[in-house]
Every structure is written in C-alpha cells, then in structure tokens.
Amino acid sequence: MGAPPPTPYLRVDLARLRRNVRRAADRATRARVALRPHVKTHKSIEIARLQLSSGAVGITVATIAEAELFARLGCTDVFIAFPLWVDDRAARRLRDLAGAAAVAIGVDSVAGAANAGRLLGGSGVEVLVEVDSGQHRSGARPADAGAVALAAQRSGVPVRGVFTFPGHSYAPDALVSSARDESAALAEARDAVTALGIEVRVVSGGSTPSLAAADTDVLTEVRPGVYVFGDAQQWELGAMRREDIALTCRATVVSHAGGRLVLDSGSKVLGADRAAYATGYGRLLDHPDARIVQLSEHHAVVDLVGTALPVLGSQLDVVPNHVCAAVNLADELWVQEARSMRAWQVSARGLNA
Amino acid sequence: MGAPPPTPYLRVDLARLRRNVRRAADRATRARVALRPHVKTHKSIEIARLQLSSGAVGITVATIAEAELFARLGCTDVFIAFPLWVDDRAARRLRDLAGAAAVAIGVDSVAGAANAGRLLGGSGVEVLVEVDSGQHRSGARPADAGAVALAAQRSGVPVRGVFTFPGHSYAPDALVSSARDESAALAEARDAVTALGIEVRVVSGGSTPSLAAADTDVLTEVRPGVYVFGDAQQWELGAMRREDIALTCRATVVSHAGGRLVLDSGSKVLGADRAAYATGYGRLLDHPDARIVQLSEHHAVVDLVGTALPVLGSQLDVVPNHVCAAVNLADELWVQEARSMRAWQVSARGLNA
C-alpha cells in the first residue's frame, strides 16, 4: 500500500465518506425510517460495513451476483431491487442465497410474480412489488400493485411490500416534485395491496436527489446509493455540496494541445454518462468553473476558464458525472486518510448477472 | 465452458470476427500499407493473435499497462498511441518493456518530447509525433511537428515518424472528409520533420470509419480498432454493415412496463456512450427499427416499432453503441462458433494506467 498508483485512479476521501454515511444514517433515525443503502454505487464490502455499523437495516443490490458476493462477505439482509425474470438457474441461486441471508426480489407484473412464485415458493425469498412513480422505466402502475401482489401470494411467495425508484429526481428542479410523486405512487400501491387483505410491511423508495424531501409519513424505508460519494450529477442537481464529494479520479495533465487542458482520465475510468442536464462530461474538484468538454476513452479535454493551465505532468482531481459508473470500471479504490493511502477492492465490479 | 452464462453477457460471432479481421488485412495488403490494429477495442490476446497471424505488423495500445500485458503474452511490437507524460516510474516501466518488445510512444509537445528523451534516452524506446488532423483532442499542429521531433531527437530518443487519430470521422458524412484531413495533416507533419533532416519512417493514421477512404499514398500504417467487432456507431455511420457486427450483448426481457420492452442490459454492460449523431443508447441486431430510448445501470428500455413485444424471459441480441466501452466492462467474451461456446478473457480490461 502506501504509494498511490499511476494515474488515472479513483481516490476516496475517507473523512468525507464517513461524514456522508453518518449524515444519512442520522437523518433516517430522526425520520424513523429504515435505511437500506444501494451498494451498487460502491460495490465494496468495507463501505457496506460502514453503512451497516451506522444503523442500516440491510443492503440493496441490483443483481443476483451482487447479492451472492455481499452475502458471502457477511451481509445477512439483501434486497435485489430489480424486476428479475426468474428461470431455473436463477431460482437455484436464489434458494442457495436464502440459506445465508434474508432475501427479497422485485416483481412488476402478474406474469413475473406468478413465475417467481412457481420457482421460489417455500424458499424463504420474499417479493416487493415495483411500481412506476414517474421515471417510466420498470414498475407496474400503482393501481395494479394489488393484482401483482395477489399473483405472488397465490403462487407461493410472501409479499413484503411495495417499492419504487423515483429516477426522475435526476432532473433540474425535480428534487421535491419527484419525492411527491414517489409518495403518491407508493401510497396508492400500498392501499391497493392492503385492500386485497395482503399486509404491506415495507414501503420502500428513495434516491439520493429525492432523499431530503422523501415523505417519511408514507415511506418506511429508503434506498439511496450515491450519497456515500457524491458526483458531478449530485453537485449540479444541488443534491450534494462540492465539499461533500468523497470520490475523485486522480488524473495527469498530458497535453496543452489547442491551449486546453488534456487529462489522462478518459471514459474508460470516468464512464461516458452525460445526462441531458449535465454541463459537461465531468468537472474538476478544485476548479468549479472548469468543464470536461470532450471525452474519449483515454482523454478528457477540459475548458478551464480564466486560469493559467496547470503544467504538464501535474495532477488534478476530476469529479465523474456518475460515480456508480466510474466505480464499476475500477478494480480498487485508493482510500486516503490524512497522509496514508490504502486500497479497497471493488469486489462486486462487473457482477451484472 | 459449453453453457452460456446468465444474461447480460457479451457474445462474439467467431465467423464474423474472422471475416472482419481478414478483410482489413487483405485491404492493407492490397494498399501496401502496414496494419497495426488498436487492441483497446478487444483487450484479448486471442484476437491480437488472429490479427498478427493475418499479417498485422504489430499492435497499438493506449496505456503502458496494456503494453505490458500484451508484451507479456507475446506481442513483440507495441505502439502506445497516446501523448504520455513520462515520469520516473513510467520511464522504469517503459525501459523494462523495451527489453521485451519494440516500443514506441506518442509525444505532442516540445516539452513532452524533451522530457521523454531525458528519461528514455538509450532505452530503445522510439517516439512518434502526434498531430491534430481535425478532432481537436490532443496532437501538435502539423506545422509544429518538426519542432517536436527535433526536441525528441536532441534529447536522445529516436523519432520513428508521425501519427494522428482522425476522430472527427465519427460524424455523419465525415468518412471521406476526415480521411482527407488526415492525409493533409500527416503530409504536412511528415514534410516539417523531414525538412529538419529527420527521417520519417512511419506515417500512421486510421480509424475504422475513415479506413476505407484512407490515403495510402501518404499513410504507411493504419491503426483501426473497432473493425473487428463493429457496433451501433459504425452501423449508423455507414462504416460497417449490420451483417458484419460480430459482438452483441445477450439480454433478457424482464418487463413490459408501459407497453415497452425492458431488458437487463444496462449501462454497466453496454456503456453509456451516446454520440451526438446516435439515434439511441444501442440497437437490437434483429430489429433494425428498434432503439434503446432509456438506459440506466441495469435497465435498457426499448421502443420496438410495429412488432409484438417478445415475451418476458426471452433473450435478444443488443448492439452496443461503442463496443470498446462494452468490452472494457466485461471480464470475458463468450465466443460462439457453430453451436459451441467458449470464454475468452478480456485480459487487459481496466488497464488504464
């Protein structure tokens, strides 16, 4: 450990990370809502342990392979927040997993629920019904949540509750309105399920941008992910402050071609995400006015306004647009605490299935 | 081997891959130009070997770590086509590398060339001067190539020649004009270097889109990468045909929410690249009219025009927008030949430094 690797590499500010973890945990405690962080953001057992020891009730993952890894490393309560289509192989894996952890999966259709029940009945695996609260990605209509829950229950899998991901919070000025949509959709779904005599134990929502406005009168659980690190998206949405950004890509100035700054942090380390509202392909932590205006696999071209170009060979901290994508490109995170550096493995990197 | 993994995974059609490799090799032979494929696209030794056994003179890479890996696996002629900033650690690694392979690196400034010479003089490492031919990323102005070459030579590293990447070929109707720009920039750079009495042995260019129009009266070497697989970008640019696309992401239909097709192939397997000219976040190989209209980490939402939705649980072949990004997210490629499947490791995945 000790010496940092050659650039580009991902660096974590441990003090900021700890502060972010603690702040969300305290907020959840005050609001009397369970915190079940999405670990797809960091994919690292060290950070999952920090979250659990700060009071998280369990973890959220996106794939069976992520669930298997974190369960093997000691996480005993795992929710796969994705409308899985369960086939024979997935059923075997989920049954094995349920021997080691409390496991729940998402379903968003009558067919998906009936299929999950047929293959998972009696395994201990529970389901939550996913509803669409405005992102229009996956999820049943809230009014249809009852039918989906009924199909699950009748086919033999217990229903834990309902969930949504208010992904439309990722837009300018949508932090409050998306939280309102989330609350309305979840309340309607909860009532539709309850009306059929099925108990709803968990009403789960939450994204990092909508977290501060989450309606904890309706939600019993929140599942933010990005809050541990922050990124340029959160910064631009106003959901996190620059001084809370805990992960950067350390990059070297390799060229001044065309009078601009060219860094060695391309899309193969930052990710190519660029939301419609983003002002560039990434930002510089210490130059808030700078923008990455051109990004290819190994080059980031930066417009640096009103500042002399940092010299060739110097290093800078780049803030990725979407930290989940950046972390999933790295084998390790270099964690800095005071003047010491050590590597944490991104153990779940690439576990997409 | 044998059984394919759970979706999403990357699948390679070996017959198409071989045909693409062969076609480029034959074209290079006919044009009497050296082919030095960029292996950042596939990052796999099996494919590098196919290219070399078909007549490639060596390989192109983007980073020292890629060079180290491919040299260790037997590639003896490696060009790092990037304006490296050489520090002490990089110099040690490059010197070691030069003990195992013929090594060249890019430089694009007088300062970078002098610095490389200071640290690499006598190592056997050569340099090529990078010039900007219209992409406006890195690269000196063609007229300045002589000064950069002179700085390299005076500081002790041999100059092999000049190179450019005509990345502005990635735009509609730019295939021919970008090749013309490439030729003009390289000819000007070559003449500027030659005028100072420095021999230019290699004049290197070539991207996949500009390849067919490359001016082989000026270029002595081409460095395409994507041609081995193709992707939705090449398809949309008209640089490759649909029936030549040799890599797809196999995905499962997990939801019909909102009457659309939701697949489990998100940006963590496809990459989030979406060029300004792209018509979506990716396409379906067998449904040319379909587009991925919304992409998040684990969901691809597809608008499927005029076709009944494939049933839940069925599998489809997704064509990533940018295949280099997709490959760099995978640990292996599942290679299909007739009815057999085997895995090739993406050995250089994540080797960004």
XYZ file of C-alpha atoms in Angstrom:
706
model
C 0.000 0.000 0.000
C 1.403 3.426 0.828
C 2.297 4.866 -2.559
C -0.567 5.765 -4.872
C -0.687 4.034 -8.260
C -0.052 5.764 -11.592
C -2.912 7.945 -12.817
C -5.729 7.645 -13.638
C -7.044 6.074 -10.412
C -10.008 6.609 -8.105
C -9.311 8.248 -4.772
C -11.659 8.272 -1.794
C -11.534 10.906 0.928
C -12.301 8.737 3.943
C -13.290 11.589 6.261
C -15.869 12.843 3.749
C -17.143 9.321 3.086
C -17.630 8.693 6.812
C -19.407 12.025 7.188
C -21.781 11.239 4.314
C -22.572 7.789 5.719
C -23.180 9.193 9.180
C -25.354 12.067 7.972
C -27.750 9.800 6.055
C -27.929 7.380 8.968
C -28.754 10.188 11.393
C -31.392 11.578 9.068
C -33.038 8.153 8.747
C -33.010 7.692 12.514
C -34.598 11.083 13.085
C -37.274 10.364 10.472
C -37.878 6.849 11.877
C -37.354 5.311 8.502
C -35.171 2.291 7.731
C -32.047 2.918 5.656
C -31.202 0.159 3.168
C -28.401 1.683 1.039
C -27.884 0.604 -2.545
C -24.385 -0.852 -2.671
C -24.189 -0.829 -6.494
C -22.610 2.613 -6.035
C -19.517 1.394 -4.186
C -19.504 -2.435 -4.649
C -17.093 -2.621 -1.718
C -17.536 -4.599 1.479
C -15.666 -2.027 3.574
C -18.248 0.619 2.731
C -21.180 -1.761 3.226
C -19.794 -2.493 6.701
C -19.538 1.228 7.454
C -23.188 1.617 6.444
C -24.376 -1.383 8.456
C -22.448 -0.378 11.550
C -24.037 3.083 11.286
C -27.505 1.573 11.503
C -28.514 0.452 8.002
C -31.038 -2.409 8.291
C -29.635 -4.273 5.305
C -28.414 -3.609 1.796
C -29.933 -3.116 -1.634
C -28.331 -4.638 -4.738
C -29.263 -4.795 -8.422
C -28.277 -8.340 -9.401
C -28.161 -11.865 -8.025
C -24.379 -11.894 -8.390
C -24.053 -8.763 -6.247
C -26.324 -10.388 -3.644
C -24.217 -13.563 -3.653
C -20.996 -11.630 -3.163
C -22.217 -9.428 -0.316
C -23.931 -12.376 1.408
C -20.700 -14.371 1.195
C -18.909 -11.418 2.808
C -21.354 -11.347 5.702
C -24.344 -9.184 4.724
C -27.377 -11.059 6.024
C -30.243 -8.974 4.661
C -30.303 -8.294 0.939
C -32.956 -6.802 -1.336
C -32.485 -7.207 -5.099
C -34.335 -4.084 -6.251
C -34.861 -5.218 -9.829
C -37.758 -6.947 -11.593
C -35.899 -10.221 -12.036
C -37.179 -12.759 -14.510
C -36.599 -15.964 -12.544
C -35.582 -19.019 -14.576
C -34.431 -22.395 -13.228
C -30.840 -21.316 -12.784
C -31.796 -18.047 -11.072
C -34.156 -19.985 -8.803
C -31.374 -22.329 -7.703
C -29.093 -19.375 -6.968
C -31.791 -17.517 -5.036
C -32.655 -20.618 -2.984
C -28.983 -21.047 -2.072
C -28.777 -17.363 -1.210
C -31.830 -17.600 1.032
C -29.938 -20.165 3.092
C -27.382 -17.486 4.002
C -29.390 -14.250 4.164
C -32.857 -12.733 4.264
C -33.575 -12.240 0.567
C -36.203 -10.249 -1.297
C -36.561 -9.548 -5.019
C -38.632 -7.180 -7.129
C -41.568 -8.139 -9.368
C -43.514 -5.747 -11.572
C -46.067 -7.893 -13.407
C -48.615 -10.591 -12.725
C -46.700 -12.947 -15.016
C -43.387 -12.196 -13.301
C -44.900 -12.671 -9.848
C -46.588 -15.955 -10.751
C -43.373 -17.199 -12.345
C -41.308 -16.226 -9.292
C -43.817 -17.937 -7.023
C -43.762 -21.132 -9.061
C -39.987 -21.397 -8.815
C -39.321 -19.850 -5.404
C -42.282 -20.952 -3.286
C -41.163 -22.192 0.119
C -37.602 -20.911 -0.353
C -37.930 -18.046 2.096
C -37.409 -15.499 -0.694
C -39.920 -12.650 -0.442
C -41.066 -10.189 -3.084
C -41.728 -6.469 -3.216
C -43.952 -5.129 -5.954
C -42.225 -2.458 -8.009
C -44.337 0.488 -9.117
C -43.567 3.325 -11.500
C -43.627 6.683 -9.743
C -42.733 8.778 -12.792
C -39.431 7.587 -14.197
C -41.253 5.319 -16.678
C -38.580 2.662 -16.646
C -39.833 -0.526 -14.998
C -42.603 -0.955 -12.407
C -46.333 -1.665 -12.538
C -48.865 1.142 -12.396
C -49.587 1.804 -8.724
C -53.227 0.789 -9.182
C -52.065 -2.598 -10.492
C -49.853 -3.352 -7.485
C -52.656 -5.313 -5.830
C -53.009 -7.723 -8.738
C -49.251 -8.314 -8.831
C -49.099 -8.904 -5.075
C -52.042 -11.282 -5.258
C -50.371 -13.287 -8.033
C -47.242 -13.586 -5.920
C -49.072 -14.611 -2.785
C -51.254 -17.153 -4.587
C -48.266 -18.709 -6.307
C -46.465 -19.153 -3.034
C -44.042 -16.290 -2.354
C -44.656 -13.957 0.589
C -45.176 -10.296 -0.209
C -43.054 -7.950 1.870
C -44.322 -4.716 0.416
C -44.002 -2.223 -2.403
C -41.132 -0.175 -3.779
C -40.256 2.412 -6.370
C -37.218 4.242 -7.669
C -38.025 7.894 -8.327
C -35.364 8.166 -11.008
C -36.989 11.253 -12.458
C -35.439 13.047 -9.489
C -32.397 13.250 -11.772
C -33.529 16.468 -13.447
C -33.278 20.155 -12.633
C -35.777 21.328 -10.038
C -37.250 17.831 -9.645
C -35.977 17.039 -6.158
C -39.200 17.953 -4.389
C -41.709 17.066 -7.119
C -40.212 13.598 -7.629
C -40.410 12.930 -3.898
C -44.068 13.951 -4.021
C -44.687 11.590 -6.960
C -42.883 8.836 -5.086
C -45.060 9.287 -2.043
C -48.274 9.336 -4.054
C -47.377 6.236 -6.079
C -46.275 4.267 -3.038
C -49.357 5.227 -1.021
C -51.640 4.189 -3.861
C -49.761 0.906 -4.322
C -49.755 0.196 -0.589
C -53.505 0.797 -0.391
C -54.172 -1.374 -3.458
C -52.288 -4.282 -1.898
C -53.777 -3.786 1.569
C -57.291 -3.683 0.083
C -56.799 -7.298 -1.020
C -56.028 -8.338 2.542
C -52.278 -8.586 1.997
C -50.168 -6.941 4.670
C -47.666 -4.348 3.472
C -44.728 -4.399 5.875
C -42.351 -2.284 3.813
C -42.958 0.807 1.673
C -39.590 1.496 0.069
C -38.347 4.391 -2.015
C -35.604 6.904 -2.194
C -32.896 8.106 -4.496
C -30.076 10.380 -3.397
C -31.549 13.526 -5.034
C -35.053 12.968 -3.607
C -33.838 11.837 -0.195
C -34.051 15.125 1.648
C -37.655 15.569 0.502
C -38.757 11.936 0.986
C -42.209 11.647 2.589
C -41.470 9.611 5.698
C -45.145 9.525 6.602
C -45.580 7.091 3.689
C -42.125 5.548 3.230
C -40.887 3.051 5.810
C -37.539 2.528 4.055
C -35.139 4.477 1.816
C -32.552 3.088 -0.595
C -30.130 5.850 -1.653
C -26.811 4.852 -3.173
C -24.767 7.776 -4.472
C -24.884 9.729 -1.197
C -21.736 7.989 0.063
C -19.524 9.617 -2.586
C -21.476 12.253 -4.459
C -20.578 13.113 -8.048
C -20.939 15.887 -10.603
C -24.593 14.970 -11.173
C -25.468 15.453 -7.486
C -23.405 18.644 -7.422
C -25.246 20.062 -10.449
C -28.660 18.974 -9.182
C -27.969 20.714 -5.875
C -28.441 17.439 -4.020
C -24.920 17.456 -2.578
C -22.318 20.137 -1.998
C -18.886 20.222 -3.555
C -17.283 19.869 -0.139
C -19.114 16.571 0.379
C -17.739 14.900 -2.748
C -15.734 11.970 -1.431
C -14.529 10.297 -4.631
C -12.447 11.780 -7.420
C -10.411 10.462 -10.278
C -6.805 11.497 -9.928
C -5.557 12.460 -13.379
C -2.376 13.779 -15.014
C -2.095 16.721 -17.410
C -0.666 15.125 -20.566
C -1.162 17.833 -23.181
C -1.899 21.514 -23.713
C -2.944 20.967 -27.327
C -5.077 23.782 -28.672
C -4.479 25.784 -25.488
C -6.684 23.462 -23.482
C -6.039 21.015 -20.713
C -5.879 17.352 -21.747
C -6.016 14.811 -18.926
C -5.445 11.042 -18.995
C -8.833 10.360 -17.361
C -10.999 9.180 -20.236
C -14.336 7.426 -20.359
C -12.722 4.100 -19.505
C -12.150 5.423 -15.998
C -14.855 8.127 -15.621
C -17.675 6.468 -17.572
C -19.393 8.188 -20.506
C -22.593 9.187 -18.688
C -23.854 12.608 -19.648
C -27.394 13.359 -18.574
C -29.390 15.945 -20.510
C -28.917 18.475 -17.700
C -25.151 17.889 -17.311
C -22.907 20.822 -18.202
C -20.064 18.579 -19.381
C -18.544 15.102 -19.120
C -17.254 15.740 -15.625
C -15.770 18.516 -13.507
C -12.641 19.441 -11.597
C -12.976 19.497 -7.824
C -10.710 22.488 -7.340
C -11.816 24.464 -10.412
C -15.613 24.758 -10.162
C -15.826 26.754 -13.398
C -13.984 24.148 -15.476
C -15.825 21.568 -17.597
C -14.758 18.447 -19.452
C -15.940 19.418 -22.920
C -14.682 16.385 -24.845
C -14.236 12.858 -23.574
C -12.835 9.819 -25.304
C -11.561 6.551 -23.922
C -8.267 7.899 -22.610
C -8.502 11.675 -22.979
C -10.522 14.282 -21.113
C -10.313 17.720 -22.712
C -11.051 20.496 -20.246
C -12.036 24.098 -20.796
C -10.520 25.984 -17.911
C -11.938 29.459 -17.656
C -9.790 32.345 -16.539
C -6.946 30.296 -15.096
C -3.424 29.523 -16.279
C -3.136 25.916 -17.443
C -1.662 23.600 -14.804
C 1.733 22.409 -16.026
C 2.300 19.233 -17.994
C 2.767 16.319 -15.634
C 0.802 17.859 -12.771
C -2.122 16.005 -11.204
C -5.728 17.095 -10.666
C -8.892 15.694 -9.085
C -11.686 15.010 -11.566
C -15.273 14.588 -10.384
C -17.044 11.948 -12.517
C -20.559 12.727 -13.683
C -21.933 9.427 -12.369
C -19.913 7.787 -9.651
C -21.595 4.354 -9.909
C -20.290 4.050 -13.469
C -16.771 5.163 -12.521
C -16.515 2.730 -9.609
C -17.699 -0.144 -11.805
C -14.712 0.480 -14.088
C -12.134 0.199 -11.299
C -10.647 -2.809 -9.582
C -9.840 -0.814 -6.456
C -10.476 2.461 -4.697
C -7.489 4.273 -3.205
C -8.606 5.442 0.197
C -6.889 8.444 1.682
C -6.954 9.222 5.388
C -4.694 12.049 6.475
C -1.475 11.202 4.597
C -1.874 7.438 4.321
C -3.311 5.569 1.326
C -4.654 2.043 1.131
C -6.636 0.102 -1.470
C -10.143 -1.225 -1.038
C -11.197 -3.835 -3.583
C -14.260 -3.138 -5.728
C -15.252 -6.731 -5.118
C -18.587 -6.601 -6.914
C -17.243 -4.852 -10.013
C -18.803 -6.233 -13.161
C -21.220 -8.546 -11.332
C -24.099 -7.758 -13.676
C -25.892 -11.087 -13.679
C -17.334 -23.790 -20.990
C -20.260 -25.089 -23.020
C -23.298 -23.462 -21.419
C -23.600 -19.704 -21.757
C -23.714 -17.641 -18.557
C -26.791 -15.816 -17.261
C -27.633 -12.600 -19.109
C -26.403 -9.970 -19.635
C -23.186 -11.188 -21.270
C -21.166 -10.335 -24.366
C -21.304 -12.809 -27.228
C -18.891 -12.914 -30.163
C -19.762 -14.445 -33.507
C -16.422 -16.026 -34.388
C -17.127 -16.422 -38.101
C -17.936 -12.720 -38.433
C -14.930 -11.715 -36.323
C -12.601 -13.781 -38.519
C -14.135 -12.284 -41.650
C -13.652 -8.730 -40.344
C -10.026 -9.414 -39.389
C -9.317 -10.982 -42.759
C -10.998 -8.226 -44.769
C -8.946 -5.448 -43.132
C -5.742 -7.437 -43.537
C -6.436 -8.028 -47.216
C -7.250 -4.375 -47.778
C -3.986 -3.315 -46.110
C -2.007 -5.775 -48.202
C -3.596 -4.548 -51.420
C -2.886 -0.919 -50.471
C 0.692 -1.762 -49.385
C 0.132 -0.171 -46.021
C 1.062 -1.695 -42.663
C -1.821 -2.685 -40.376
C -1.216 -2.060 -36.666
C -4.626 -2.674 -35.061
C -5.617 -0.915 -31.881
C -6.239 -3.669 -29.336
C -8.021 -1.387 -26.843
C -11.186 -2.487 -28.638
C -10.936 -6.162 -27.691
C -8.240 -6.302 -24.971
C -7.945 -10.036 -25.655
C -4.839 -11.951 -26.619
C -6.780 -14.427 -28.771
C -7.925 -11.625 -31.058
C -4.495 -9.977 -31.120
C -3.086 -13.325 -32.268
C -5.715 -13.575 -35.010
C -4.707 -10.104 -36.195
C -0.977 -10.811 -36.084
C -1.308 -14.150 -37.853
C -3.309 -12.368 -40.577
C -0.404 -10.028 -41.252
C -0.600 -7.176 -38.755
C 2.902 -5.744 -38.216
C 2.356 -5.122 -34.514
C -0.264 -3.734 -32.189
C -1.408 -0.343 -30.975
C -2.371 0.234 -27.332
C -3.422 3.264 -25.292
C -1.614 2.745 -21.986
C 1.629 1.384 -20.560
C -0.321 -1.274 -18.673
C -1.919 -2.542 -21.890
C 1.530 -2.640 -23.485
C 2.935 -4.599 -20.551
C 0.156 -7.146 -20.683
C 0.296 -7.783 -24.432
C 4.103 -7.908 -24.397
C 3.999 -10.467 -21.584
C 1.603 -12.523 -23.716
C 3.961 -12.495 -26.673
C 3.323 -9.339 -28.722
C 6.773 -8.059 -29.675
C 5.961 -4.763 -31.386
C 3.839 -2.286 -29.473
C 2.972 1.354 -30.130
C 1.409 3.339 -27.275
C -0.601 5.848 -29.337
C -1.035 8.393 -26.572
C 0.897 11.540 -25.611
C 2.308 10.033 -22.427
C 3.748 12.283 -19.793
C 6.788 10.237 -18.746
C 7.739 10.393 -15.066
C 10.352 8.290 -13.273
C 8.009 5.375 -12.695
C 6.728 5.404 -16.274
C 10.323 5.532 -17.510
C 11.250 2.444 -15.492
C 8.259 0.571 -16.864
C 8.974 1.619 -20.442
C 12.630 0.622 -20.141
C 11.601 -2.811 -18.859
C 9.088 -3.104 -21.666
C 11.694 -2.218 -24.264
C 13.635 -5.273 -23.124
C 10.783 -7.489 -24.304
C 9.347 -5.700 -27.327
C 9.886 -2.943 -29.872
C 8.237 0.006 -28.150
C 7.153 3.422 -29.380
C 5.175 6.140 -27.610
C 3.428 9.318 -28.675
C 4.568 12.880 -27.926
C 2.714 16.040 -28.893
C 4.767 18.916 -27.466
C 8.338 20.128 -27.299
C 8.228 19.851 -23.502
C 6.830 16.310 -23.614
C 9.405 15.226 -26.190
C 12.321 16.721 -24.243
C 11.064 15.139 -21.049
C 10.656 11.729 -22.702
C 14.136 11.996 -24.160
C 15.656 12.905 -20.803
C 14.168 9.841 -19.148
C 14.185 7.330 -22.014
C 17.355 8.141 -23.949
C 19.226 4.971 -24.847
C 16.372 2.681 -23.794
C 15.405 1.706 -27.325
C 12.004 3.365 -26.944
C 11.131 5.450 -30.015
C 8.644 8.271 -30.407
C 6.064 9.284 -32.968
C 4.903 12.880 -33.050
C 1.153 13.164 -32.690
C -0.578 15.817 -34.788
C -4.148 17.057 -34.727
C -5.923 16.358 -38.000
C -9.262 17.853 -37.021
C -10.554 16.086 -33.933
C -9.043 18.809 -31.709
C -8.268 16.453 -28.864
C -4.518 16.011 -28.442
C -1.762 16.411 -31.004
C 0.511 19.262 -32.094
C -0.341 21.439 -35.081
C 1.096 19.715 -38.162
C 3.410 22.675 -38.807
C 4.859 22.234 -35.311
C 5.691 18.547 -35.778
C 9.245 19.398 -36.804
C 9.988 21.253 -33.590
C 8.620 18.380 -31.505
C 10.626 15.810 -33.457
C 13.771 17.902 -33.104
C 13.296 18.174 -29.342
C 12.957 14.408 -29.136
C 15.967 13.698 -31.257
C 18.168 16.234 -29.449
C 17.179 14.855 -26.068
C 18.081 11.349 -27.097
C 15.054 9.395 -28.273
C 14.834 8.262 -31.893
C 11.929 9.586 -33.954
C 10.055 6.885 -35.845
C 7.565 9.156 -37.532
C 4.273 10.991 -37.186
C 0.740 9.903 -36.343
C -2.789 11.173 -35.977
C -6.189 9.875 -34.983
C -8.879 11.323 -37.257
C -11.532 11.020 -34.573
C -13.750 13.534 -36.319
C -14.551 10.648 -38.669
C -17.163 9.807 -36.024
C -19.797 12.093 -37.503
C -22.378 11.794 -40.261
C -20.942 12.157 -43.763
C -17.401 12.674 -42.423
C -15.872 9.389 -43.564
C -14.272 10.836 -46.687
C -13.596 14.389 -45.472
C -11.892 13.180 -42.282
C -9.653 10.884 -44.320
C -8.752 13.883 -46.494
C -7.938 15.945 -43.372
C -5.866 13.069 -42.044
C -3.849 12.835 -45.213
C -3.233 16.584 -45.357
C -2.170 16.842 -41.708
C 0.129 13.842 -41.904
C 1.736 15.018 -45.143
C 2.380 18.471 -43.664
C 3.802 16.952 -40.473
C 5.974 14.492 -42.386
C 7.375 17.281 -44.533
C 8.014 19.510 -41.492
C 10.009 16.747 -39.816
C 11.851 15.731 -42.971
C 12.807 19.371 -43.632
C 14.839 19.291 -40.413
C 16.802 16.303 -41.667
C 14.983 13.774 -39.538
C 13.892 10.654 -41.374
C 10.193 9.801 -41.158
C 9.892 6.038 -41.390
C 6.244 5.758 -40.380
C 3.233 7.936 -41.238
C 0.416 6.457 -39.196
C -3.315 7.160 -39.175
C -6.604 5.426 -39.486
C -9.813 4.989 -37.592
C -12.413 2.393 -38.523
C -14.806 4.909 -40.122
C -12.083 6.612 -42.191
C -10.318 3.374 -43.108
C -11.923 2.759 -46.478
C -11.033 6.282 -47.601
C -7.533 6.403 -46.070
C -4.971 7.987 -48.405
C -2.424 5.222 -48.756
C -0.214 7.442 -50.881
C 0.576 9.347 -47.680
C -0.084 6.834 -44.894
C 2.344 3.981 -44.407
C 0.397 2.477 -41.496
C -3.216 2.294 -40.272
C -4.440 1.684 -36.730
C -8.159 0.818 -36.761
C -9.658 -0.862 -33.697
C -13.422 -1.260 -33.853
C -13.433 -3.049 -37.236
C -13.045 -6.443 -35.558
C -16.497 -6.279 -33.942
C -18.426 -3.288 -35.283
C -21.061 -1.592 -33.155
C -24.124 0.618 -33.455
C -21.921 3.663 -34.118
C -20.268 2.038 -37.140
C -23.667 0.794 -38.308
C -25.179 4.278 -38.086
C -22.170 5.946 -39.695
C -22.395 3.513 -42.601
C -18.851 2.335 -41.901
C -19.923 -1.277 -41.284
C -22.963 -3.319 -42.228
C -25.343 -4.929 -39.785
C -24.349 -8.380 -41.033
C -20.721 -7.678 -40.083
C -21.466 -6.925 -36.422
C -19.602 -9.624 -34.527
C -20.299 -8.690 -30.903
C -23.642 -8.332 -29.161
C -24.856 -8.221 -25.618
C -27.220 -11.084 -24.930
C -30.067 -9.725 -22.791
C -33.297 -10.959 -21.199
C -36.716 -9.307 -21.414
C -37.554 -8.574 -17.774
C -40.528 -6.216 -18.044
C -43.213 -4.890 -20.361
C -43.880 -1.865 -18.173
C -45.613 0.923 -20.048
C -46.041 -1.319 -23.089
C -42.321 -1.182 -23.844
C -39.564 -3.714 -23.769
C -37.290 -3.595 -20.712
C -34.043 -5.570 -20.948
C -31.483 -6.394 -18.266
C -28.635 -4.924 -20.351
C -27.954 -1.569 -18.721
C -25.081 0.850 -18.982
C -22.933 -1.295 -16.689
C -22.683 -3.809 -19.528
C -23.289 -1.685 -22.673
C -21.541 1.518 -21.604
C -23.302 4.882 -21.582
C -21.758 6.284 -24.763
C -24.185 8.243 -26.884
C -22.597 10.351 -29.603
C -24.486 13.382 -30.881
C -25.395 11.505 -34.068
C -26.576 8.329 -32.311
C -30.266 7.512 -32.629
C -30.442 5.856 -29.202
C -28.391 4.129 -26.485
C -27.970 0.994 -28.574
C -29.873 -1.165 -31.023
C -31.233 -4.674 -31.455
C -29.464 -6.804 -34.031
C -32.619 -8.498 -35.258
C -34.939 -5.483 -35.048
C -33.253 -2.711 -37.060
C -36.083 -0.260 -36.354
C -35.873 -0.646 -32.571
C -33.955 1.816 -30.393
C -32.890 1.828 -26.754
C -34.577 5.062 -25.681
C -33.705 4.998 -21.977
C -30.680 3.443 -20.344
C -29.787 3.130 -16.696
C -27.288 0.919 -14.939
C -29.306 -2.280 -15.195
C -32.247 -1.447 -17.457
C -32.471 -0.798 -21.203
C -35.890 0.451 -22.267
C -36.575 -0.248 -25.931
C -39.098 1.257 -28.290
C -39.993 -1.539 -30.661
C -41.846 -0.205 -33.651
C -44.607 -2.218 -35.280
C -43.756 -5.541 -33.653
C -45.365 -7.568 -30.873
C -43.250 -7.452 -27.699
C -41.038 -10.521 -27.266
C -42.292 -12.464 -24.243
C -40.973 -11.997 -20.716
C -37.951 -14.190 -20.154
C -36.951 -14.349 -23.824
C -33.455 -13.324 -24.920
C -32.335 -10.796 -27.547
C -29.065 -9.543 -29.036
C -28.284 -5.911 -28.236
C -25.730 -3.982 -30.290
C -23.797 -1.566 -28.024
C -23.227 1.947 -29.313
C -19.479 1.790 -28.653
C -18.011 -1.665 -28.468
C -14.697 -0.614 -26.840
C -16.644 0.623 -23.821
C -18.753 -2.533 -23.590
C -15.750 -4.854 -23.782
C -13.951 -2.880 -21.072
C -16.852 -3.631 -18.713
C -16.658 -7.409 -19.182
C -14.307 -9.978 -17.716
C -14.867 -12.354 -20.622
C -16.287 -12.622 -24.105
C -18.441 -15.653 -24.899
C -17.321 -16.817 -28.286
C -19.780 -18.735 -30.397
C -18.739 -20.965 -33.277
C -21.498 -23.060 -34.789
C -23.202 -24.410 -31.659
C -20.269 -24.359 -29.257
C -19.452 -21.575 -26.787
C -16.202 -20.825 -25.005
C -14.910 -17.892 -22.975
C -12.041 -15.613 -23.938
C -10.664 -13.485 -21.126
C -10.651 -9.703 -21.534
C -7.169 -9.749 -20.059
C -6.470 -6.039 -20.449
C -9.798 -4.898 -19.016
C -9.384 -1.853 -16.821
C -5.663 -1.432 -17.561
C -5.918 2.350 -17.808
C -2.518 3.325 -16.478
